[in-house]
Amino acid sequence: MNSDTQAVTEEEAGLPLVLPPHLTENFEKADRNLLEAYGTSPGVTALVRLWIACGTSRVIQREFERAVLNIRRKTLNLPEDGQFDEDCI
């Protein structure tokens, strides 16, 4: 690599993502609600990033499994450590 070429790390490049309009509707609604309630909002893009940042691997895996297994009922919510105990029931 010469001085004119700069390598882009995976972290710098990020994950390019295009969401279809039907997936952004809830974020647009939240944006409008925040503007109405507080007079300000970080915008749809920032709300999407916030929502993604809040998803733990456990929650993401659970939602994937529910979708793949076509589970419609509410499932047990495991504690953060992922271990079942009597408090889950």
JSON list of C-alpha atoms in Angstrom, two decimals:
[
{"chain": "A", "resi": 1, "resn": "MET", "atom": "CA", "xyz": [0.00, 0.00, 0.00]},
{"chain": "A", "resi": 2, "resn": "ASN", "atom": "CA", "xyz": [1.44, 3.38, -0.94]},
{"chain": "A", "resi": 3, "resn": "SER", "atom": "CA", "xyz": [0.91, 6.68, 0.83]},
{"chain": "A", "resi": 4, "resn": "ASP", "atom": "CA", "xyz": [-1.84, 7.66, -1.64]},
{"chain": "A", "resi": 5, "resn": "THR", "atom": "CA", "xyz": [-3.91, 4.59, -0.78]},
{"chain": "A", "resi": 6, "resn": "GLN", "atom": "CA", "xyz": [-5.53, 4.25, 2.58]},
{"chain": "A", "resi": 7, "resn": "ALA", "atom": "CA", "xyz": [-6.79, 0.93, 3.89]},
{"chain": "A", "resi": 8, "resn": "VAL", "atom": "CA", "xyz": [-10.28, 1.00, 5.33]},
{"chain": "A", "resi": 9, "resn": "THR", "atom": "CA", "xyz": [-10.74, -1.24, 8.33]},
{"chain": "A", "resi": 10, "resn": "GLU", "atom": "CA", "xyz": [-13.92, -3.21, 8.81]},
{"chain": "A", "resi": 11, "resn": "GLU", "atom": "CA", "xyz": [-14.85, -0.98, 11.75]},
{"chain": "A", "resi": 12, "resn": "GLU", "atom": "CA", "xyz": [-14.40, 2.20, 9.72]},
{"chain": "A", "resi": 13, "resn": "ALA", "atom": "CA", "xyz": [-16.35, 0.81, 6.77]},
{"chain": "A", "resi": 14, "resn": "GLY", "atom": "CA", "xyz": [-19.21, -0.30, 8.95]},
{"chain": "A", "resi": 15, "resn": "LEU", "atom": "CA", "xyz": [-22.05, -2.37, 7.59]},
{"chain": "A", "resi": 16, "resn": "PRO", "atom": "CA", "xyz": [-23.80, -0.72, 4.68]},
{"chain": "A", "resi": 17, "resn": "LEU", "atom": "CA", "xyz": [-27.49, -1.30, 5.08]},
{"chain": "A", "resi": 18, "resn": "VAL", "atom": "CA", "xyz": [-30.52, -0.21, 3.10]},
{"chain": "A", "resi": 19, "resn": "LEU", "atom": "CA", "xyz": [-33.88, -0.60, 4.79]},
{"chain": "A", "resi": 20, "resn": "PRO", "atom": "CA", "xyz": [-37.05, -0.77, 2.73]},
{"chain": "A", "resi": 21, "resn": "PRO", "atom": "CA", "xyz": [-39.74, 1.78, 3.60]},
{"chain": "A", "resi": 22, "resn": "HIS", "atom": "CA", "xyz": [-41.95, -0.69, 5.47]},
{"chain": "A", "resi": 23, "resn": "LEU", "atom": "CA", "xyz": [-39.10, -1.34, 7.94]},
{"chain": "A", "resi": 24, "resn": "THR", "atom": "CA", "xyz": [-38.53, 2.34, 8.66]},
{"chain": "A", "resi": 25, "resn": "GLU", "atom": "CA", "xyz": [-42.18, 3.18, 9.37]},
{"chain": "A", "resi": 26, "resn": "ASN", "atom": "CA", "xyz": [-41.89, 2.58, 13.13]},
{"chain": "A", "resi": 27, "resn": "PHE", "atom": "CA", "xyz": [-38.75, 4.73, 13.32]},
{"chain": "A", "resi": 28, "resn": "GLU", "atom": "CA", "xyz": [-40.45, 7.51, 11.38]},
{"chain": "A", "resi": 29, "resn": "LYS", "atom": "CA", "xyz": [-43.41, 7.31, 13.75]},
{"chain": "A", "resi": 30, "resn": "ALA", "atom": "CA", "xyz": [-41.09, 7.44, 16.78]},
{"chain": "A", "resi": 31, "resn": "ASP", "atom": "CA", "xyz": [-39.32, 10.43, 15.22]},
{"chain": "A", "resi": 32, "resn": "ARG", "atom": "CA", "xyz": [-42.64, 12.27, 14.78]},
{"chain": "A", "resi": 33, "resn": "ASN", "atom": "CA", "xyz": [-43.73, 11.36, 18.33]},
{"chain": "A", "resi": 34, "resn": "LEU", "atom": "CA", "xyz": [-40.47, 12.65, 19.80]},
{"chain": "A", "resi": 35, "resn": "LEU", "atom": "CA", "xyz": [-40.74, 15.88, 17.81]},
{"chain": "A", "resi": 36, "resn": "GLU", "atom": "CA", "xyz": [-44.31, 16.37, 18.98]},
{"chain": "A", "resi": 37, "resn": "ALA", "atom": "CA", "xyz": [-43.60, 15.53, 22.61]},
{"chain": "A", "resi": 38, "resn": "TYR", "atom": "CA", "xyz": [-40.21, 17.21, 23.07]},
{"chain": "A", "resi": 39, "resn": "GLY", "atom": "CA", "xyz": [-39.73, 19.48, 20.09]},
{"chain": "A", "resi": 40, "resn": "THR", "atom": "CA", "xyz": [-36.61, 17.59, 19.06]},
{"chain": "A", "resi": 41, "resn": "SER", "atom": "CA", "xyz": [-35.53, 14.19, 17.81]},
{"chain": "A", "resi": 42, "resn": "PRO", "atom": "CA", "xyz": [-32.20, 12.72, 16.74]},
{"chain": "A", "resi": 43, "resn": "GLY", "atom": "CA", "xyz": [-33.78, 11.66, 13.45]},
{"chain": "A", "resi": 44, "resn": "VAL", "atom": "CA", "xyz": [-34.71, 8.35, 11.89]},
{"chain": "A", "resi": 45, "resn": "THR", "atom": "CA", "xyz": [-31.12, 7.25, 11.17]},
{"chain": "A", "resi": 46, "resn": "ALA", "atom": "CA", "xyz": [-29.99, 7.86, 14.75]},
{"chain": "A", "resi": 47, "resn": "LEU", "atom": "CA", "xyz": [-33.06, 6.07, 16.12]},
{"chain": "A", "resi": 48, "resn": "VAL", "atom": "CA", "xyz": [-32.28, 3.02, 13.96]},
{"chain": "A", "resi": 49, "resn": "ARG", "atom": "CA", "xyz": [-28.68, 3.04, 15.20]},
{"chain": "A", "resi": 50, "resn": "LEU", "atom": "CA", "xyz": [-29.87, 3.36, 18.81]},
{"chain": "A", "resi": 51, "resn": "TRP", "atom": "CA", "xyz": [-32.28, 0.44, 18.40]},
{"chain": "A", "resi": 52, "resn": "ILE", "atom": "CA", "xyz": [-29.56, -1.74, 16.87]},
{"chain": "A", "resi": 53, "resn": "ALA", "atom": "CA", "xyz": [-27.08, -0.77, 19.59]},
{"chain": "A", "resi": 54, "resn": "CYS", "atom": "CA", "xyz": [-29.55, -1.85, 22.29]},
{"chain": "A", "resi": 55, "resn": "GLY", "atom": "CA", "xyz": [-29.96, -5.38, 20.93]},
{"chain": "A", "resi": 56, "resn": "THR", "atom": "CA", "xyz": [-27.99, -7.96, 22.88]},
{"chain": "A", "resi": 57, "resn": "SER", "atom": "CA", "xyz": [-26.81, -11.15, 21.21]},
{"chain": "A", "resi": 58, "resn": "ARG", "atom": "CA", "xyz": [-29.24, -13.08, 23.43]},
{"chain": "A", "resi": 59, "resn": "VAL", "atom": "CA", "xyz": [-32.23, -11.02, 22.27]},
{"chain": "A", "resi": 60, "resn": "ILE", "atom": "CA", "xyz": [-31.17, -11.18, 18.62]},
{"chain": "A", "resi": 61, "resn": "GLN", "atom": "CA", "xyz": [-30.77, -14.97, 18.82]},
{"chain": "A", "resi": 62, "resn": "ARG", "atom": "CA", "xyz": [-34.13, -15.37, 20.57]},
{"chain": "A", "resi": 63, "resn": "GLU", "atom": "CA", "xyz": [-35.95, -13.31, 17.92]},
{"chain": "A", "resi": 64, "resn": "PHE", "atom": "CA", "xyz": [-34.26, -15.27, 15.14]},
{"chain": "A", "resi": 65, "resn": "GLU", "atom": "CA", "xyz": [-35.21, -18.59, 16.73]},
{"chain": "A", "resi": 66, "resn": "ARG", "atom": "CA", "xyz": [-38.82, -17.43, 17.20]},
{"chain": "A", "resi": 67, "resn": "ALA", "atom": "CA", "xyz": [-39.01, -16.44, 13.53]},
{"chain": "A", "resi": 68, "resn": "VAL", "atom": "CA", "xyz": [-37.41, -19.64, 12.24]},
{"chain": "A", "resi": 69, "resn": "LEU", "atom": "CA", "xyz": [-39.48, -21.89, 14.49]},
{"chain": "A", "resi": 70, "resn": "ASN", "atom": "CA", "xyz": [-42.62, -19.80, 13.83]},
{"chain": "A", "resi": 71, "resn": "ILE", "atom": "CA", "xyz": [-43.23, -19.33, 17.56]},
{"chain": "A", "resi": 72, "resn": "ARG", "atom": "CA", "xyz": [-46.20, -17.03, 18.13]},
{"chain": "A", "resi": 73, "resn": "ARG", "atom": "CA", "xyz": [-46.62, -17.30, 21.90]},
{"chain": "A", "resi": 74, "resn": "LYS", "atom": "CA", "xyz": [-44.56, -15.37, 24.40]},
{"chain": "A", "resi": 75, "resn": "THR", "atom": "CA", "xyz": [-41.43, -17.21, 25.43]},
{"chain": "A", "resi": 76, "resn": "LEU", "atom": "CA", "xyz": [-39.53, -17.15, 28.69]},
{"chain": "A", "resi": 77, "resn": "ASN", "atom": "CA", "xyz": [-37.25, -14.17, 29.13]},
{"chain": "A", "resi": 78, "resn": "LEU", "atom": "CA", "xyz": [-33.90, -15.43, 30.30]},
{"chain": "A", "resi": 79, "resn": "PRO", "atom": "CA", "xyz": [-31.79, -13.36, 32.66]},
{"chain": "A", "resi": 80, "resn": "GLU", "atom": "CA", "xyz": [-28.70, -11.66, 31.21]},
{"chain": "A", "resi": 81, "resn": "ASP", "atom": "CA", "xyz": [-26.49, -14.66, 32.04]},
{"chain": "A", "resi": 82, "resn": "GLY", "atom": "CA", "xyz": [-28.74, -16.86, 29.91]},
{"chain": "A", "resi": 83, "resn": "GLN", "atom": "CA", "xyz": [-29.38, -19.43, 32.64]},
{"chain": "A", "resi": 84, "resn": "PHE", "atom": "CA", "xyz": [-32.87, -20.68, 33.50]},
{"chain": "A", "resi": 85, "resn": "ASP", "atom": "CA", "xyz": [-33.98, -20.52, 37.11]},
{"chain": "A", "resi": 86, "resn": "GLU", "atom": "CA", "xyz": [-37.33, -20.39, 38.89]},
{"chain": "A", "resi": 87, "resn": "ASP", "atom": "CA", "xyz": [-37.51, -16.61, 38.43]},
{"chain": "A", "resi": 88, "resn": "CYS", "atom": "CA", "xyz": [-37.93, -17.08, 34.65]},
{"chain": "A", "resi": 89, "resn": "ILE", "atom": "CA", "xyz": [-41.29, -18.78, 35.06]}
]
